[in-house]
Amino acid sequence: MNQENSKVIVSAPGKLLLFGEHAVVWGKPCIVTAVDKRIKIHIQKTNDEFIWIEAPEVKVNGYKKPLPDLHSKKSPKEVEFIEEAVKLFFKKYKVGGGLKIETQSQFSSQFGFGSSSAVTAATLLALAKLFNKEMSKQEMFDLGYDVVLKIQKVGSGFDLAAAIWGGTLYFITGGKKIEQLNLTDLPLVVGYTGIKADTATLINKVKNLHASYPRLVNTIFSEIEKLTVQGKKALYSKDWQEVGKLMNFNHGLLDTLGVSCLELSKLVYSARMGGAYGSKLSGAGGGDCMVALVTPSTKEIVKKEIERTGGTVIDVKTGAQGVRVE
Ligand code: MEV
């Protein structure tokens, strides 16, 4: 493989959902914050006819795909977001050629931090820089959302928005509204259950429940919408007690939707016993992570309680910068 161009290095953040998961798939708002754990991508042009990918964190080593197969042959799961992003970028901007792509992640793809969306955003910005194309954040979101829907079939796009805009966002399904909330770092503790959840399976679980109990499930979505709007106000006024109570409400409603699980519930309740203002699952549920809102004096106790109940504490700062060239 001969390399001819200088390397472009781009990184994008992971995310945590504070309010509104699942309801956001059904036209409601959510509040998402980008976290300071990032995925880095190195891209350079090659003068051969392959897309080379190295992604050691998902055990992809020495992978190469001949360019003519890019549009016709299915990609392995570990590289499908990168390949689809390359494919749609080449198509939109009528460019092409061999590429060498390497990824490095500061977080495990098992956490539910939105690694697929982060890698999609990072790939698109890196390609835009490599091929000298102007791409606004909105254009990147639109193209990236096509990538996500092509692969996952379902999803609101909130995690992609967090990877692109960064900060903390009030987001409505499909990017109908993307509002940057001007908030400082939030006093959160994150606990990981150790279980990898499958977002599409959980979205379909809620869809089936909705098909059987439309009135009840719609009422739950509306209540989640109301508490998300209330949560936005409480976050702005730094009324942590109120934010915590709303997180508890949100967790209860998600539990009613059937997306919590024993491991999540244990961590959520242990955080409350440790003195957290409130706690909830964060993301699709069924495993992945939970978040707890803490005071400086309860932070360490909450962390210990989460670990005592079998969780792993992940230290994050919220409101991280969106996708950027390194
Ligand atoms: C998953 O992290 C959050 C969901 O609301 C899915 C989505 O919004 O794409 C369940």
Coordinates of C-alpha atoms and ligand atoms in Angstrom, one line a residue:
M1 CA 0.0 0.0 0.0
N2 CA 1.5 3.3 -1.0
Q3 CA 0.4 6.4 0.8
E4 CA 0.6 9.7 -0.9
N5 CA -1.3 12.2 1.3
S6 CA -0.9 13.7 4.7
K7 CA -3.0 12.2 7.3
V8 CA -6.2 13.8 8.6
I9 CA -7.0 13.1 12.3
V10 CA -10.5 13.8 13.6
S11 CA -12.2 12.9 16.8
A12 CA -15.8 12.8 18.0
P13 CA -17.3 12.4 21.5
G14 CA -19.6 9.8 22.9
K15 CA -22.9 10.7 24.6
L16 CA -25.1 10.1 27.6
L17 CA -28.9 10.6 27.6
L18 CA -30.2 12.7 30.4
F19 CA -33.9 12.6 29.6
G20 CA -36.3 11.3 27.0
E21 CA -34.9 8.0 25.6
H22 CA -37.4 5.9 23.6
A23 CA -40.0 8.7 23.6
V24 CA -37.6 10.5 21.2
V25 CA -38.0 7.7 18.7
W26 CA -41.7 8.6 18.7
G27 CA -41.5 12.4 17.9
K28 CA -40.8 13.6 21.4
P29 CA -37.7 15.6 22.7
C30 CA -34.7 14.3 24.6
I31 CA -31.8 15.9 26.4
V32 CA -28.4 14.5 25.5
T33 CA -24.9 15.5 26.5
A34 CA -21.6 14.8 24.8
V35 CA -19.0 13.3 27.0
D36 CA -15.2 13.7 27.1
K37 CA -14.5 10.1 26.0
R38 CA -13.8 10.3 22.2
I39 CA -13.2 8.2 19.2
K40 CA -10.3 9.2 17.0
I41 CA -10.0 8.4 13.4
H42 CA -6.9 8.8 11.1
I43 CA -7.6 8.8 7.4
Q44 CA -5.3 9.1 4.4
K45 CA -5.6 8.6 0.7
T46 CA -3.7 5.6 -0.8
N47 CA -2.9 5.1 -4.4
D48 CA -4.3 1.6 -4.5
E49 CA -7.9 0.4 -4.9
F50 CA -8.8 -0.6 -1.4
I51 CA -10.4 0.7 1.7
W52 CA -8.1 -0.4 4.5
I53 CA -9.4 -0.4 8.1
E54 CA -7.7 -0.9 11.4
A55 CA -10.0 -0.8 14.4
P56 CA -8.2 -2.7 17.2
E57 CA -10.8 -1.9 19.8
V58 CA -13.3 -4.0 17.9
K59 CA -10.6 -6.5 16.8
V60 CA -10.4 -5.4 13.2
N61 CA -6.9 -5.8 12.0
G62 CA -5.6 -5.7 8.4
Y63 CA -9.1 -5.5 7.0
K64 CA -9.3 -4.4 3.3
K65 CA -12.2 -4.0 0.9
P66 CA -11.6 -3.6 -2.9
L67 CA -13.2 -0.4 -4.0
P68 CA -15.5 -2.0 -6.6
D69 CA -17.0 -4.1 -3.8
L70 CA -17.9 -1.1 -1.7
H71 CA -21.3 -0.7 -3.2
S72 CA -22.1 -4.4 -3.7
K73 CA -20.6 -6.5 -0.9
K74 CA -22.0 -6.5 2.7
S75 CA -19.6 -5.2 5.3
P76 CA -18.7 -6.9 8.6
K77 CA -20.6 -5.5 11.5
E78 CA -17.5 -3.9 13.1
V79 CA -16.8 -1.7 10.1
E80 CA -20.3 -1.1 8.5
F81 CA -20.7 2.5 9.8
I82 CA -17.3 3.5 8.5
E83 CA -17.9 1.8 5.1
E84 CA -21.4 3.2 4.7
A85 CA -20.2 6.7 5.6
V86 CA -17.4 6.4 2.9
K87 CA -19.9 5.1 0.4
L88 CA -22.5 7.9 0.9
F89 CA -19.8 10.5 1.0
F90 CA -18.2 9.3 -2.3
K91 CA -21.7 9.3 -3.8
K92 CA -22.7 12.8 -2.6
Y93 CA -19.5 14.5 -3.6
K94 CA -18.7 12.4 -6.6
V95 CA -15.2 11.5 -5.4
G96 CA -13.4 8.2 -4.8
G97 CA -10.2 6.4 -4.4
G98 CA -8.2 4.2 -2.0
L99 CA -8.2 5.0 1.7
K100 CA -6.5 3.9 4.9
I101 CA -8.6 4.4 8.0
E102 CA -7.5 3.7 11.6
T103 CA -9.7 4.2 14.7
Q104 CA -8.7 4.6 18.3
S105 CA -11.4 4.8 21.0
Q106 CA -11.2 6.1 24.6
F107 CA -14.3 4.1 25.4
S108 CA -15.6 0.6 24.8
S109 CA -18.3 0.1 22.1
Q110 CA -20.0 -2.0 24.9
F111 CA -20.9 1.0 27.0
G112 CA -23.8 2.4 24.9
F113 CA -22.0 5.7 24.5
G114 CA -22.9 6.0 20.8
S115 CA -19.7 4.7 19.3
S116 CA -21.4 4.0 15.9
S117 CA -22.6 7.6 15.6
A118 CA -19.3 9.0 16.8
V119 CA -17.4 7.0 14.3
T120 CA -19.8 8.1 11.5
A121 CA -19.4 11.8 12.4
A122 CA -15.6 11.5 12.6
T123 CA -15.4 9.6 9.3
L124 CA -17.5 12.3 7.5
L125 CA -15.6 15.2 8.8
A126 CA -12.3 13.5 8.0
L127 CA -13.4 12.8 4.5
A128 CA -14.6 16.4 4.0
K129 CA -11.1 17.6 5.1
L130 CA -9.3 15.0 3.0
F131 CA -11.3 15.9 -0.2
N132 CA -11.5 19.6 0.5
K133 CA -15.3 19.7 0.7
E134 CA -17.3 22.2 2.6
M135 CA -19.8 20.4 4.8
S136 CA -22.0 22.3 7.3
K137 CA -23.0 20.6 10.6
Q138 CA -26.5 20.2 9.3
E139 CA -25.3 18.6 6.0
M140 CA -23.1 16.2 8.1
F141 CA -26.1 15.3 10.3
D142 CA -28.3 14.7 7.2
L143 CA -25.7 12.4 5.5
G144 CA -24.8 10.7 8.8
Y145 CA -28.5 10.1 9.6
D146 CA -28.8 8.3 6.3
V147 CA -25.9 6.1 7.3
V148 CA -27.5 5.3 10.7
L149 CA -30.9 4.5 9.2
K150 CA -29.4 2.5 6.4
I151 CA -27.7 0.2 8.9
Q152 CA -29.8 0.3 12.1
K153 CA -33.2 0.9 10.3
V154 CA -34.4 2.7 13.5
G155 CA -33.2 5.5 15.7
S156 CA -33.9 9.1 16.4
G157 CA -30.4 10.5 15.4
F158 CA -29.8 12.1 18.8
D159 CA -26.5 10.4 19.3
L160 CA -25.2 11.6 15.9
A161 CA -26.3 15.2 16.8
A162 CA -24.3 14.9 20.1
A163 CA -21.3 13.7 18.2
I164 CA -21.5 16.6 15.7
W165 CA -22.6 19.6 17.8
G166 CA -21.3 18.5 21.1
G167 CA -22.3 20.3 24.3
T168 CA -25.7 19.5 25.8
L169 CA -28.6 19.4 23.3
Y170 CA -32.4 19.5 23.4
F171 CA -33.2 17.3 20.4
I172 CA -36.4 16.3 18.6
T173 CA -36.6 13.1 16.5
G174 CA -34.7 13.2 13.2
G175 CA -33.1 16.6 14.1
K176 CA -36.4 18.5 13.8
K177 CA -35.1 20.6 16.5
I178 CA -31.4 20.8 17.7
E179 CA -31.0 23.4 20.4
Q180 CA -27.7 23.9 22.2
L181 CA -28.2 24.3 25.9
N182 CA -25.7 26.5 27.5
L183 CA -24.8 24.3 30.5
T184 CA -21.6 23.8 32.4
D185 CA -20.3 20.3 33.4
L186 CA -23.1 18.4 35.2
P187 CA -22.4 16.6 38.5
L188 CA -23.0 13.1 37.2
V189 CA -21.8 9.6 38.1
V190 CA -22.0 7.0 35.4
G191 CA -22.4 3.3 36.2
Y192 CA -21.9 0.5 33.7
T193 CA -23.8 -2.8 34.1
G194 CA -21.4 -4.9 32.2
I195 CA -24.2 -5.9 29.8
K196 CA -24.2 -4.9 26.2
A197 CA -27.7 -3.9 25.1
D198 CA -29.0 -4.0 21.5
T199 CA -30.8 -0.7 20.8
A200 CA -32.8 -2.0 17.8
T201 CA -34.2 -4.9 19.9
L202 CA -35.3 -2.5 22.7
I203 CA -36.8 -0.1 20.2
N204 CA -38.8 -3.0 18.8
K205 CA -39.8 -4.1 22.2
V206 CA -41.4 -0.7 22.9
K207 CA -43.0 -0.8 19.5
N208 CA -44.7 -4.1 20.3
L209 CA -45.9 -2.8 23.6
H210 CA -47.3 0.3 21.8
A211 CA -49.1 -2.0 19.4
S212 CA -50.8 -3.8 22.3
Y213 CA -51.4 -0.8 24.6
P214 CA -51.4 2.3 22.4
R215 CA -53.3 4.5 24.8
L216 CA -51.1 3.6 27.8
V217 CA -47.8 3.8 25.9
N218 CA -48.8 7.2 24.3
T219 CA -49.6 8.5 27.8
I220 CA -46.1 7.4 29.0
F221 CA -44.5 9.1 26.0
S222 CA -46.4 12.4 26.7
E223 CA -45.3 12.3 30.3
I224 CA -41.7 11.7 29.3
E225 CA -42.0 14.7 27.0
K226 CA -43.4 16.9 29.8
L227 CA -40.6 15.9 32.2
T228 CA -38.0 16.4 29.6
V229 CA -39.2 20.0 29.0
Q230 CA -39.3 20.5 32.8
G231 CA -35.9 19.0 33.1
K232 CA -34.5 21.5 30.6
K233 CA -35.7 24.4 32.8
A234 CA -34.4 22.7 36.0
L235 CA -31.0 22.1 34.4
Y236 CA -30.8 25.8 33.4
S237 CA -31.6 27.0 36.9
K238 CA -29.2 24.4 38.4
D239 CA -32.1 23.1 40.5
W240 CA -30.4 19.8 41.1
Q241 CA -33.1 18.5 43.5
E242 CA -35.7 19.0 40.8
V243 CA -33.5 17.5 38.1
G244 CA -33.0 14.4 40.3
K245 CA -36.7 14.0 41.0
L246 CA -37.4 14.2 37.3
M247 CA -34.7 11.6 36.6
N248 CA -36.4 9.3 39.0
F249 CA -39.8 9.8 37.3
N250 CA -38.1 9.2 33.9
H251 CA -36.6 5.9 35.2
G252 CA -40.0 4.8 36.5
L253 CA -41.6 5.5 33.2
L254 CA -38.9 3.6 31.3
D255 CA -39.3 0.7 33.7
T256 CA -43.0 0.7 32.8
L257 CA -42.1 0.5 29.1
G258 CA -40.1 -2.7 30.0
V259 CA -36.7 -1.5 29.1
S260 CA -35.0 -1.6 32.5
C261 CA -33.5 -4.8 33.8
L262 CA -32.4 -6.2 37.2
E263 CA -28.7 -5.0 36.7
L264 CA -29.8 -1.5 35.8
S265 CA -32.3 -1.3 38.6
K266 CA -29.7 -2.4 41.2
L267 CA -27.4 0.4 40.1
V268 CA -30.1 3.0 39.9
Y269 CA -31.4 2.2 43.4
S270 CA -27.9 1.8 45.0
A271 CA -27.1 5.3 43.7
R272 CA -30.2 6.7 45.4
M273 CA -29.3 4.9 48.6
G274 CA -25.8 6.5 48.4
G275 CA -27.6 9.9 48.5
A276 CA -27.9 10.8 44.8
Y277 CA -30.5 13.5 43.9
G278 CA -31.8 11.1 41.4
S279 CA -30.8 8.3 39.0
K280 CA -32.0 6.6 35.9
L281 CA -31.0 4.3 33.1
S282 CA -29.4 6.2 30.2
G283 CA -29.9 5.1 26.6
A284 CA -31.8 2.1 25.3
G285 CA -31.9 0.2 28.6
G286 CA -31.5 -3.6 28.9
G287 CA -28.0 -3.1 30.1
D288 CA -25.4 -0.4 29.2
C289 CA -25.2 2.5 31.6
M290 CA -27.1 4.4 34.2
V291 CA -26.5 8.0 35.4
A292 CA -26.9 9.5 38.9
L293 CA -27.0 13.2 39.8
V294 CA -24.8 13.8 42.8
T295 CA -23.6 16.5 45.2
P296 CA -19.8 17.0 45.9
S297 CA -20.4 15.3 49.3
T298 CA -22.3 12.3 48.0
K299 CA -20.3 11.7 44.8
E300 CA -17.8 9.2 46.4
I301 CA -20.5 7.4 48.4
V302 CA -22.6 7.0 45.2
K303 CA -19.6 5.6 43.3
K304 CA -18.9 3.1 46.1
E305 CA -22.5 2.0 46.2
I306 CA -22.6 1.5 42.4
E307 CA -19.4 -0.6 42.6
R308 CA -20.7 -2.6 45.7
T309 CA -23.7 -3.6 43.6
G310 CA -21.6 -4.9 40.8
G311 CA -21.4 -1.8 38.5
T312 CA -18.3 -0.2 37.0
V313 CA -18.0 3.6 37.5
I314 CA -17.0 5.5 34.4
D315 CA -15.6 9.0 35.0
V316 CA -16.9 11.4 32.4
K317 CA -17.2 15.2 32.0
T318 CA -20.3 16.3 30.2
G319 CA -20.8 19.0 27.5
A320 CA -17.7 17.9 25.5
Q321 CA -16.8 19.5 22.2
G322 CA -18.4 18.0 19.1
V323 CA -16.5 16.5 16.1
R324 CA -13.2 18.3 15.5
V325 CA -10.0 18.1 13.6
E326 CA -7.1 17.1 16.0
Ligands
MEV1 C1 -30.8 4.7 22.6 O1 -29.6 5.2 23.2 C2 -31.9 5.7 22.8 C3 -33.2 5.4 22.0 O2 -34.1 6.5 22.3 C4 -32.9 5.2 20.6 C5 -32.8 6.5 19.8 O3 -33.3 7.5 20.2 O4 -32.2 6.4 18.6 C6 -33.8 4.1 22.6

